[in-house]
Amino acid sequence: RRRGMSEAIKWNDSLSLGLEVIDEQHKKLLKIVNELIGCFDRDDRDHFLKIKFSELREYTVIHFHDEEDYMVKIQYDKITEHKKQHDDLKKQVKSYQESFFHHESITKDQLIEFFRNWLLEHILDHDMSIKTFLVQKEEDDIPADEKEKNSDDETKDDSPK
């Protein structure tokens, strides 16, 4: 049986959107999740799980709100489906929290699997599409004559004849 921090979900640069506020919030979410998972190894785990589930739900609401505000600001074209993902994730976290409160069995491995899928897949798939959208939007904002100039510069052969 695996124990301790070997199960922690670690931040790495592949998770970075290059948006400081969002990246910092993702790091904080990982920290809260790792603390929640760590509670399973405590003798007084129920007390700390209750605290960490509440903290996670509260911070998730803040983060999703900030992320959705940002998507509105940049006129993100997939905001509706992204919000649905957020709503689904909030429901899943609430469901786990309710299971815990009703003393239903939740294993550490179940939570690790859920949070790995949620955090890593959501960030790598759905949140990264925001980054892709921004890059495309920047390219689209370059005037056509600039694009041609850049294209011409790249195709020029400056080698001596």
Coordinates of C-alpha atoms in Angstrom, one line a residue:
R1 CA 0.0 0.0 0.0
R2 CA 1.4 3.4 -1.0
R3 CA 1.6 6.0 1.7
G4 CA 2.5 9.6 2.2
M5 CA 3.5 12.2 -0.3
S6 CA 4.4 9.7 -3.0
E7 CA 0.7 10.1 -3.9
A8 CA 0.8 13.8 -4.1
I9 CA -0.3 15.4 -7.3
K10 CA 2.7 17.5 -8.3
W11 CA 2.7 20.8 -10.3
N12 CA 5.0 20.9 -13.3
D13 CA 5.5 23.3 -16.1
S14 CA 3.3 21.3 -18.5
L15 CA 0.3 22.5 -16.5
S16 CA 1.2 26.2 -16.9
L17 CA -1.1 28.3 -19.0
G18 CA 1.3 31.2 -18.8
L19 CA -1.4 33.2 -17.0
E20 CA 0.0 34.1 -13.6
V21 CA -3.2 34.4 -11.7
I22 CA -4.7 31.2 -13.1
D23 CA -1.5 29.3 -12.7
E24 CA -1.2 30.4 -9.0
Q25 CA -4.8 29.3 -8.4
H26 CA -4.1 25.9 -10.0
K27 CA -1.1 25.5 -7.7
K28 CA -3.2 26.4 -4.7
L29 CA -5.9 23.9 -5.7
L30 CA -3.1 21.2 -6.0
K31 CA -1.9 22.2 -2.5
I32 CA -5.4 21.9 -1.0
V33 CA -6.0 18.5 -2.8
N34 CA -2.7 17.2 -1.5
E35 CA -3.5 18.3 2.0
L36 CA -6.9 16.6 1.7
I37 CA -5.4 13.4 0.5
G38 CA -2.8 13.6 3.3
C39 CA -5.6 13.7 5.9
F40 CA -6.3 10.0 5.2
D41 CA -3.0 9.1 7.1
R42 CA -4.0 11.0 10.2
D43 CA -5.6 9.5 13.3
D44 CA -8.0 12.5 13.5
R45 CA -8.7 12.3 9.7
D46 CA -12.4 12.9 9.9
H47 CA -12.0 16.3 11.5
F48 CA -9.4 17.4 8.9
L49 CA -11.2 15.9 6.0
K50 CA -14.2 18.0 6.9
I51 CA -12.1 21.2 7.0
K52 CA -10.2 20.4 3.7
F53 CA -13.4 19.4 1.8
S54 CA -14.9 22.8 2.8
E55 CA -11.8 24.6 1.9
L56 CA -11.6 22.9 -1.5
R57 CA -15.2 23.6 -2.3
E58 CA -14.9 27.3 -1.4
Y59 CA -11.6 27.7 -3.3
T60 CA -13.0 25.9 -6.3
V61 CA -15.9 28.3 -6.5
I62 CA -13.5 31.3 -6.3
H63 CA -11.1 29.8 -9.0
F64 CA -13.9 28.8 -11.4
H65 CA -15.5 32.3 -11.0
D66 CA -12.1 34.0 -11.8
E67 CA -11.4 31.7 -14.7
E68 CA -14.9 32.2 -16.2
D69 CA -14.5 36.0 -15.8
Y70 CA -11.3 35.8 -17.7
M71 CA -12.9 33.8 -20.4
V72 CA -15.6 36.4 -20.8
K73 CA -12.9 39.2 -20.9
I74 CA -11.0 37.5 -23.8
Q75 CA -14.3 36.4 -25.5
Y76 CA -13.4 32.8 -25.3
D77 CA -15.4 30.9 -27.9
K78 CA -15.8 27.7 -25.8
I79 CA -17.0 29.3 -22.6
T80 CA -20.3 27.5 -22.4
E81 CA -18.8 24.0 -22.5
H82 CA -16.0 25.1 -20.2
K83 CA -18.5 26.4 -17.6
K84 CA -20.4 23.1 -17.9
Q85 CA -17.1 21.3 -17.1
H86 CA -16.8 23.5 -14.0
D87 CA -20.4 22.8 -12.9
D88 CA -19.8 19.1 -13.3
L89 CA -16.6 19.2 -11.3
K90 CA -18.3 21.3 -8.5
K91 CA -21.1 18.7 -8.3
Q92 CA -18.5 15.8 -8.1
V93 CA -16.6 17.5 -5.3
K94 CA -19.9 18.2 -3.5
S95 CA -20.9 14.5 -3.9
Y96 CA -17.6 13.3 -2.4
Q97 CA -18.1 15.8 0.5
E98 CA -21.7 14.6 1.1
S99 CA -20.5 11.0 1.0
F100 CA -18.0 11.8 3.6
F101 CA -20.5 13.6 5.8
H102 CA -22.9 10.7 5.6
H103 CA -20.1 8.3 6.6
E104 CA -20.2 6.5 3.3
S105 CA -17.0 4.8 2.5
I106 CA -14.5 6.9 0.4
T107 CA -11.1 5.5 -0.1
K108 CA -7.9 7.5 -0.4
D109 CA -7.3 5.8 -3.8
Q110 CA -10.7 6.9 -5.0
L111 CA -10.0 10.5 -4.2
I112 CA -6.5 10.4 -5.6
E113 CA -7.9 9.0 -8.9
F114 CA -10.7 11.6 -9.0
F115 CA -8.4 14.5 -8.3
R116 CA -5.7 13.3 -10.7
N117 CA -8.3 13.0 -13.5
W118 CA -10.0 16.3 -12.5
L119 CA -7.1 18.5 -12.0
L120 CA -4.6 17.2 -14.5
E121 CA -7.0 16.3 -17.3
H122 CA -9.1 19.4 -16.9
I123 CA -6.0 21.7 -16.9
L124 CA -4.2 19.9 -19.7
D125 CA -7.3 19.6 -21.9
H126 CA -9.9 22.3 -21.2
D127 CA -7.7 25.0 -19.6
M128 CA -5.0 24.6 -22.2
S129 CA -7.5 25.3 -24.9
I130 CA -7.8 28.8 -23.4
K131 CA -4.0 29.2 -24.0
T132 CA -4.4 27.9 -27.6
F133 CA -7.3 30.3 -28.2
L134 CA -5.2 33.2 -27.0
V135 CA -2.3 32.3 -29.3
Q136 CA -4.7 32.0 -32.2
K137 CA -6.3 35.3 -31.3
E138 CA -2.9 37.1 -31.2
E139 CA -2.1 35.6 -34.7
D140 CA -5.5 36.7 -36.0
D141 CA -4.9 40.3 -34.6
I142 CA -1.7 40.7 -36.7
P143 CA -2.7 42.7 -39.8
A144 CA -2.6 40.8 -43.1
D145 CA 0.2 43.0 -44.5
E146 CA 2.4 42.2 -41.4
K147 CA 1.7 38.5 -41.9
E148 CA 2.8 38.7 -45.5
K149 CA 5.9 40.7 -44.5
N150 CA 6.8 38.1 -41.9
S151 CA 6.2 35.3 -44.3
D152 CA 8.4 37.0 -46.9
D153 CA 11.1 37.5 -44.4
E154 CA 11.0 33.8 -43.5
T155 CA 11.2 32.7 -47.2
K156 CA 13.9 35.0 -48.3
D157 CA 17.1 33.3 -49.2
D158 CA 19.9 35.5 -47.8
S159 CA 22.6 33.0 -48.8
P160 CA 25.2 34.3 -51.2
K161 CA 24.7 33.3 -54.8

